Short mmCIF file of C-alpha atoms and ligand atoms in Angstrom, two decimals:
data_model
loop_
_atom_site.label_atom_id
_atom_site.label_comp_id
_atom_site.label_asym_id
_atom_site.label_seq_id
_atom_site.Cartn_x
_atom_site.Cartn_y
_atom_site.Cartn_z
CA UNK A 219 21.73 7.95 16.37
CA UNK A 220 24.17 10.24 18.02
CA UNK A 221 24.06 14.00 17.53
CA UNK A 222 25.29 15.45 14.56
CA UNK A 223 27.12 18.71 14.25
CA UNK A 224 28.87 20.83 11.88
CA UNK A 225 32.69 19.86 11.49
CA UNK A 226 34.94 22.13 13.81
CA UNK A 227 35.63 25.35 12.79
CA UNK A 228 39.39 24.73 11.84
CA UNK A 229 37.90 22.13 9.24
CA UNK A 230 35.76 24.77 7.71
CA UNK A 231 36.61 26.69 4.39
CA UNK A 232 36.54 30.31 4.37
CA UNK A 233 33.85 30.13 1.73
CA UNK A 234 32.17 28.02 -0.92
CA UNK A 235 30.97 29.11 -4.03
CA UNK A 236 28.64 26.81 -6.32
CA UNK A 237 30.65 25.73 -9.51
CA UNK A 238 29.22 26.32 -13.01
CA UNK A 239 28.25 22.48 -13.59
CA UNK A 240 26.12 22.74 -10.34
CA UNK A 241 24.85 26.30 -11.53
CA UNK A 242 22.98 24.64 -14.19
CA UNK A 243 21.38 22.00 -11.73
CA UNK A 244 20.62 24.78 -9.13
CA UNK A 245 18.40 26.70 -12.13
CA UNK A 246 16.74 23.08 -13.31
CA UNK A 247 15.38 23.22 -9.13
CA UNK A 248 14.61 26.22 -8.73
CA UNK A 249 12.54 26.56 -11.94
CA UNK A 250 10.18 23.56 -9.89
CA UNK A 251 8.92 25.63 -7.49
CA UNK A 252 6.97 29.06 -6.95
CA UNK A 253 8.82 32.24 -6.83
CA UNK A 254 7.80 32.65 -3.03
CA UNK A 255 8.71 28.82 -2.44
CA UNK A 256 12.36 28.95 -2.76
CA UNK A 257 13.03 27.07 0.38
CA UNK A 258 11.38 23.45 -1.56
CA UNK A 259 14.66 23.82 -2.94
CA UNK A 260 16.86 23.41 -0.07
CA UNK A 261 17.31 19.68 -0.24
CA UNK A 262 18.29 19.44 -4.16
CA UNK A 263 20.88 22.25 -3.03
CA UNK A 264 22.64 21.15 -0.20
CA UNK A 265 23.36 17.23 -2.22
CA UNK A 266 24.35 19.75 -5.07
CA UNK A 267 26.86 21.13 -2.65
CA UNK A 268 27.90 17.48 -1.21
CA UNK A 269 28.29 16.12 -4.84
CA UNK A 270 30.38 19.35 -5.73
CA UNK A 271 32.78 19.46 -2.59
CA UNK A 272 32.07 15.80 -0.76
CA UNK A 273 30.33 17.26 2.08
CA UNK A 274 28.48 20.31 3.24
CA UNK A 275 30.38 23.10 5.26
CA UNK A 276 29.15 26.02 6.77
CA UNK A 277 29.93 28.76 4.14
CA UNK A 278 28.00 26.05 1.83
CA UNK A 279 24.91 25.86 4.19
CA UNK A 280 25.17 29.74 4.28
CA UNK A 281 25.17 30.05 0.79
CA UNK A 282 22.32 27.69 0.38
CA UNK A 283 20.14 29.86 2.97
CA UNK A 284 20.69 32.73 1.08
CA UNK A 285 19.59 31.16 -2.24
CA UNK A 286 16.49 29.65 -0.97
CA UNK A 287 15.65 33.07 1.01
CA UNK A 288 15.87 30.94 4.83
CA UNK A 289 16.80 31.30 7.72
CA UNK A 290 20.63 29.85 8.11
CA UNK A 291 18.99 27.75 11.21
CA UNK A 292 16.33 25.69 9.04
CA UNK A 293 18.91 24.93 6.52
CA UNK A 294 21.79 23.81 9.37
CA UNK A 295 18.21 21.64 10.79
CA UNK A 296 17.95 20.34 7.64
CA UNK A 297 21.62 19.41 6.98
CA UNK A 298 21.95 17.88 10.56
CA UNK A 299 19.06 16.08 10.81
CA UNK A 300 19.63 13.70 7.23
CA UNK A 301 22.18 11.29 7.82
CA UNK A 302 23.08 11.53 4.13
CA UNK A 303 24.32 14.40 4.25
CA UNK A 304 28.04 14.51 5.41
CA UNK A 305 29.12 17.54 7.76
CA UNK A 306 32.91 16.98 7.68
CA UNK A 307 35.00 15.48 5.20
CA UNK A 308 35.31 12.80 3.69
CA UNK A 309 37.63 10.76 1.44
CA UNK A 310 37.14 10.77 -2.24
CA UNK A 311 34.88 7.57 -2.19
CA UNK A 312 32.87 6.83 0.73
CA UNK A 313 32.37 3.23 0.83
CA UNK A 314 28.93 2.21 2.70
CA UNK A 315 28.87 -1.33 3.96
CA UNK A 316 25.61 -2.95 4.60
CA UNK A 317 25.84 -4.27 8.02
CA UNK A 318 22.22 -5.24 8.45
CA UNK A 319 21.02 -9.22 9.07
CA UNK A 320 21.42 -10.75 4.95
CA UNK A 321 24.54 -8.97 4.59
CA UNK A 322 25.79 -9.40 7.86
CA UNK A 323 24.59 -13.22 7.51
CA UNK A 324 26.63 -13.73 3.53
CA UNK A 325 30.08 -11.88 4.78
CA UNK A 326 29.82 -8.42 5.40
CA UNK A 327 31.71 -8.63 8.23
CA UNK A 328 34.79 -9.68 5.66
CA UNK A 329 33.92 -6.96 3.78
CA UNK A 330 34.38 -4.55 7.34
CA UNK A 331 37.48 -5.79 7.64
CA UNK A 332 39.04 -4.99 4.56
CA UNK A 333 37.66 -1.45 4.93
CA UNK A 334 39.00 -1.28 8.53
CA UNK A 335 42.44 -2.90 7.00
CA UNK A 336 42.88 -0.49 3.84
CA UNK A 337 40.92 2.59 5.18
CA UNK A 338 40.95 2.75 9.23
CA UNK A 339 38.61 2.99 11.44
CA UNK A 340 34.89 3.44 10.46
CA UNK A 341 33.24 6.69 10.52
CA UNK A 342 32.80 9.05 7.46
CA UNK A 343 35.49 11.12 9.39
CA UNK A 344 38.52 8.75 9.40
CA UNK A 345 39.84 8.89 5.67
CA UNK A 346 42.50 6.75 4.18
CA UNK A 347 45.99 8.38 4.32
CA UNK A 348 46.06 9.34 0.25
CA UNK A 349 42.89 10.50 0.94
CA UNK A 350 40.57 8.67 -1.72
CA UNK A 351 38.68 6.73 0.65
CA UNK A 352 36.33 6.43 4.17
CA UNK A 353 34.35 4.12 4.82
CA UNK A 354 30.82 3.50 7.11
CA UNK A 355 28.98 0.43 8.68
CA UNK A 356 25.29 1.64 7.17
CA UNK A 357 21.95 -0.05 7.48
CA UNK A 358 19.92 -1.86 4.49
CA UNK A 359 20.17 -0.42 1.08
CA UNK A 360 17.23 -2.51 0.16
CA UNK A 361 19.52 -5.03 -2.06
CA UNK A 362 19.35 -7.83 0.13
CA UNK A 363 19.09 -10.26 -2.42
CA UNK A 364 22.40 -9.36 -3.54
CA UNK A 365 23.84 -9.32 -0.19
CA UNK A 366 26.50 -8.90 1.08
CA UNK A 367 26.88 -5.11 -0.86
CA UNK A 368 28.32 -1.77 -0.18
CA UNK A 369 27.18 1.46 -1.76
CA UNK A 370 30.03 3.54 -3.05
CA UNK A 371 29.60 7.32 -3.16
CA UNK A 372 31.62 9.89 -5.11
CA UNK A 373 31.67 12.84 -6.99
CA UNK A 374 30.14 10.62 -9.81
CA UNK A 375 27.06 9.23 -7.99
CA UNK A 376 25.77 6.24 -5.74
CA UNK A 377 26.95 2.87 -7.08
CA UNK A 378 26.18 -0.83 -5.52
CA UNK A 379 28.20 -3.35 -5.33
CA UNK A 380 27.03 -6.76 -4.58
CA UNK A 381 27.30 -10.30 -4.22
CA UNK A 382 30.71 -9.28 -3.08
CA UNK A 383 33.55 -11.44 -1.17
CA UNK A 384 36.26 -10.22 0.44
CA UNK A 385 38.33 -10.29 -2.14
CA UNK A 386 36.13 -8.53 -4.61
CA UNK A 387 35.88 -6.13 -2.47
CA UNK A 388 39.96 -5.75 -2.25
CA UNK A 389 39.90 -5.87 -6.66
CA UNK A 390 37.10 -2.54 -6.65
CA UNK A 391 39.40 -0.37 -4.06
CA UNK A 392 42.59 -1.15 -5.87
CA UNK A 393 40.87 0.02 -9.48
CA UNK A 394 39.14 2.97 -7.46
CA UNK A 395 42.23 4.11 -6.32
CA UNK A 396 44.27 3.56 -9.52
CA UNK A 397 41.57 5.61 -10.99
CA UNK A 398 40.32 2.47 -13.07
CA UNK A 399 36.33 2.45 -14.09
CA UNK A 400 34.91 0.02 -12.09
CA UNK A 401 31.23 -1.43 -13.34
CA UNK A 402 28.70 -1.04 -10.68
CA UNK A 403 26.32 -4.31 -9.87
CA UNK A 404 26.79 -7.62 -9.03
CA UNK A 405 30.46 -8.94 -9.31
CA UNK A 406 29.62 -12.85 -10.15
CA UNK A 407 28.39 -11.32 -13.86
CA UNK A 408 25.21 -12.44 -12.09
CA UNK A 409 22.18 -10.03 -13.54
CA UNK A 410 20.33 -8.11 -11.14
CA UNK A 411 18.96 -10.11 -8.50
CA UNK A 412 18.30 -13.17 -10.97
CA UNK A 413 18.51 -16.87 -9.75
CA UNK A 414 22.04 -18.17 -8.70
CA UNK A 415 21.57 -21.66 -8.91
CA UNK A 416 21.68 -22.85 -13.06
CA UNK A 417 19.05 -25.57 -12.27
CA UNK A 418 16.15 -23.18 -10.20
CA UNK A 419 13.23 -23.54 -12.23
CA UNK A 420 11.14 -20.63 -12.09
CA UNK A 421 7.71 -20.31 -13.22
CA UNK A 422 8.85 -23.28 -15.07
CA UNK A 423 5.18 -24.94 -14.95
CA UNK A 424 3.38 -23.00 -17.78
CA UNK A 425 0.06 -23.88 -16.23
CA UNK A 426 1.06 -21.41 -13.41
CA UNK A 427 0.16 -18.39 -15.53
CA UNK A 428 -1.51 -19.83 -19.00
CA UNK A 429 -4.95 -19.80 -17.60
CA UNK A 430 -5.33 -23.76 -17.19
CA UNK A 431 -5.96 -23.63 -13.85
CA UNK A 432 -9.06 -21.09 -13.58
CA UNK A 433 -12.48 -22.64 -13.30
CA UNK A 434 -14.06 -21.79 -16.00
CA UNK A 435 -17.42 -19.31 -14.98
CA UNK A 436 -20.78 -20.33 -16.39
CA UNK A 437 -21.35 -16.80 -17.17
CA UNK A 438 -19.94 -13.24 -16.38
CA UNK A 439 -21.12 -11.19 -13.78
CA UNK A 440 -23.89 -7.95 -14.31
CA UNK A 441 -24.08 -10.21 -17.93
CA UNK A 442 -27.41 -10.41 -19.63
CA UNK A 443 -27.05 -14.72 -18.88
CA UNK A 444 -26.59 -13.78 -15.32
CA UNK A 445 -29.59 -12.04 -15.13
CA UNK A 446 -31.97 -14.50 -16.75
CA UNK A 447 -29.92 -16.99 -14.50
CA UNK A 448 -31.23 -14.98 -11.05
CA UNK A 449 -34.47 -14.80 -12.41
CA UNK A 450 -34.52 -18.09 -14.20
CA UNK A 451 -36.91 -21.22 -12.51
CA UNK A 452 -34.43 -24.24 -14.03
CA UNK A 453 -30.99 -22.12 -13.40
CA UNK A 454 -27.59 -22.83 -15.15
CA UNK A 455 -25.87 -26.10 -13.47
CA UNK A 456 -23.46 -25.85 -10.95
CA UNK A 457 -19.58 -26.68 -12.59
CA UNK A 458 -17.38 -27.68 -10.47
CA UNK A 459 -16.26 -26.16 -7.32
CA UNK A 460 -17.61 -24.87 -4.05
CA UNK A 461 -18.43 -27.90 -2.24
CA UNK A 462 -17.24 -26.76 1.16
CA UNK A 463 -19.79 -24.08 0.75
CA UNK A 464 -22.56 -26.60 0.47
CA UNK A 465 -21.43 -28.59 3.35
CA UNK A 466 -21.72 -25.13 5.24
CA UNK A 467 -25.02 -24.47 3.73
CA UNK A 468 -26.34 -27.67 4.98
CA UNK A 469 -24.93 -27.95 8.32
CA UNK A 470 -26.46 -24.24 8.96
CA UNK A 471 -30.07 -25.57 7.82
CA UNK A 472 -29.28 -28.16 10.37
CA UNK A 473 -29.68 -25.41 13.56
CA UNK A 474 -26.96 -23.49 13.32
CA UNK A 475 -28.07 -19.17 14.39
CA UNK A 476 -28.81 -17.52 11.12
CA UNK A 477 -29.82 -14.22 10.42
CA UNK A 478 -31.86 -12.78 8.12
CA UNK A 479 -29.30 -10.75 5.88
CA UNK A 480 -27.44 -13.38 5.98
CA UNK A 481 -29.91 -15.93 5.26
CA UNK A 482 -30.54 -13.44 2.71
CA UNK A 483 -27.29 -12.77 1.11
CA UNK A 484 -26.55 -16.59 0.66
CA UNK A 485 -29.66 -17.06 -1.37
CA UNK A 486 -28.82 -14.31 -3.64
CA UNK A 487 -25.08 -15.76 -3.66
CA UNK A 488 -26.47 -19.61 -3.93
CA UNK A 489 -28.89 -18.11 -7.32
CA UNK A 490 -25.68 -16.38 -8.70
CA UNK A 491 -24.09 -19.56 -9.11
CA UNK A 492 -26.78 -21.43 -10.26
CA UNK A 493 -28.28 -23.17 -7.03
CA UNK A 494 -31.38 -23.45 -5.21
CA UNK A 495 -30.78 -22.51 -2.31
CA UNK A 496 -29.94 -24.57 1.19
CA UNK A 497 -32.01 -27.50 1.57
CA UNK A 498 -35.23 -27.49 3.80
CA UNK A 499 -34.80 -29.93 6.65
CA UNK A 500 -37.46 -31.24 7.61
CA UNK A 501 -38.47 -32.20 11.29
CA UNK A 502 -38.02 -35.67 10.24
CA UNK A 503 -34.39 -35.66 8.81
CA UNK A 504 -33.78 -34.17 11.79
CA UNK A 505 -34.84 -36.80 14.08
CA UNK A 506 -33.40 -39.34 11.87
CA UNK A 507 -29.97 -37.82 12.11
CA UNK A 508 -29.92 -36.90 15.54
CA UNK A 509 -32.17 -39.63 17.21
CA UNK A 510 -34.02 -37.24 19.20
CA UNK A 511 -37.50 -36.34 18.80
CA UNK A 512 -38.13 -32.66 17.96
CA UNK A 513 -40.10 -31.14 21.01
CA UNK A 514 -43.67 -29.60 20.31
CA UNK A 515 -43.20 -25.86 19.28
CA UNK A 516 -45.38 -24.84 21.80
CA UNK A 517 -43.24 -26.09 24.80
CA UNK A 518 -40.11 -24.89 24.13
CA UNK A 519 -40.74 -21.71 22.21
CA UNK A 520 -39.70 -19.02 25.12
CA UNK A 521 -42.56 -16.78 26.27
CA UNK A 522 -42.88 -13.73 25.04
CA UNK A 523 -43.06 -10.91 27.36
CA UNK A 524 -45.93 -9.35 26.72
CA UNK A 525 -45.54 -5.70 26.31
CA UNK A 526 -47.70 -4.10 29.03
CA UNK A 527 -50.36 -1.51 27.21
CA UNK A 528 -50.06 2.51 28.70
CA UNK A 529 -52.88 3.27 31.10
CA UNK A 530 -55.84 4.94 28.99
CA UNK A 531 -56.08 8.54 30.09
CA UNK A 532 -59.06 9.16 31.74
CA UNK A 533 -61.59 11.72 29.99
CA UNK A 534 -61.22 15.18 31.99
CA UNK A 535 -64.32 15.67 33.57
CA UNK A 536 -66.52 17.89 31.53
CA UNK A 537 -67.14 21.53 32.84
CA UNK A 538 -70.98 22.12 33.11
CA UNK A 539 -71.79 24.89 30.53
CA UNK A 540 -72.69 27.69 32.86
S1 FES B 246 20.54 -6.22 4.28
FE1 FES B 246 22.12 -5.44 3.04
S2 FES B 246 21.04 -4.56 1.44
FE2 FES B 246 19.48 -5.26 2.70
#
């Protein structure tokens, strides 16, 4: 982002006085915040000013230090560091193209050049010769699924425009500058963002949301039946489900590393749902799967190291009682 200063001084208005209308606005703010925490207000202020005059000048940025008791060098910060904010003038509607990748994919480089055609060249500087338009290349407006859009910004507010062509685009300018209304929002009579294609089924399948598809739970959770189910000998049967969990279970019982809060937590999971636990393998299922014999314990369990016992003290010799 390049710089951004004030406009030159032979731009700038001797002075700039808030209007009545924004009077009213400028009491709503400042009624938000504490008496000694004017300055919250500076933001609300200054896009009072640029909705009042189509930019912010100097005397404006003076005005609003004043008014939120700051110095003039935290509001000019403040005004130069937003990008919303315009610091010279512009033309009566500042058009907005979204050049980013989905708009830039669907056409908005049609919709640059009719700006560049009917406007000039881009930059909120370069206004059209009656003056009622400028026109900027601006990043994502977040309506991507109406791309390709522009945002059009005037005295009235921030409108989009989307699912615009070229020639839509060349129909919204002439009405702007005839000083026709022009409804905001998708131009295909398309609502919103909804589907575009008359046979996209969406969320067609009712068993999607109706609840069909859930496996129905022998019991709820921290439920008196889930208690006696924990403690119960003969627990409630397994329904359906969680047979890749058993195949886990029993290849882990086969001499797979377990430890014991693990071991631990998958009993208390396996009596939740109603199971015994993993099976026991014996030595012998063991051998029979594997075809190797199960060595004796004793040779292959690893020595222990056996902890070597602290040297007893020896007894201080006893003084002879004098
Ligand atoms: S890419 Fe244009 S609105 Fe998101």
């Amino acid at each position: 982002m390049s710089v951004r200063r004030l406009a030159a001084a032979e731009v700038q208005p001797e002075s700039f006085t808030f209007s009545k209308e924004s009077e009213k606005k400028i009491a709503f703010w400042m009624n938000k915040y504490p008496e000694d925490r004017k300055a919250s207000a500076v933001i609300p202020l200054l896009w009072l000013a640029q909705k009042q005059e189509g930019w912010v000048s100097e005397p404006a940025l003076r005005e609003i230090a004043a008014r939120c008791e700051m110095p003039y060098i935290r509001v000019y910060e403040v005004a130069t560091f937003y990008t919303m904010f315009n610091l010279e003038p512009v033309g009566q509607h500042l058009i907005q193209v979204c050049g980013t990748t989905p708009c830039w994919l669907r056409g908005a480089d049609d919709l640059k050049a009719v700006c560049e055609k009917r406007i000039g060249k881009k930059g909120r500087g370069s206004v059209s010769a009656d003056g009622k338009f400028s026109w900027e290349e601006v990043e994502c407006l977040g309506a991507c699924s109406n791309a390709p859009m522009v945002q059009i910004a005037n005295k009235d507010g921030d409108f989009y425009y989307e699912d615009l062509t070229a020639e839509a685009l060349e129909r919204i300018l002439d009405d702007l500058a005839a000083g026709k209304p022009v409804e905001m929002g998708p131009v295909t009579g398309r609502k919103c963002s909804e589907p575009t294609e008359a046979d996209v089924a969406v969320l067609a399948a009712a068993e999607l949301y109706d609840g069909s598809r859930a496996r129905p739970l022998p019991y709820l959770p921290n439920t008196p039946e889930a208690k006696a189910a924990e403690q119960s000998e003969d627990p409630a049967p397994v329904k359906k489900g969680r047979p890749a969990r058993k195949a886990a279970d029993a290849d882990e019982a086969g001499g797979a590393v377990k430890s014991a809060p693990r071991k631990a937590a998958k009993a208390a999971d396996a009596a939740k749902i109603g199971t015994s636990g993993p099976k026991k393998v014996t030595a012998k299922a063991v051998e029979k799967k594997t075809g190797a014999k199960k060595a004796p314990a004793a040779k292959t369990a690893a020595k222990k190291p056996v902890a070597k016992k602290p040297a007893a003290k020896k007894p201080a010799p006893k003084k002879d009682a004098e």
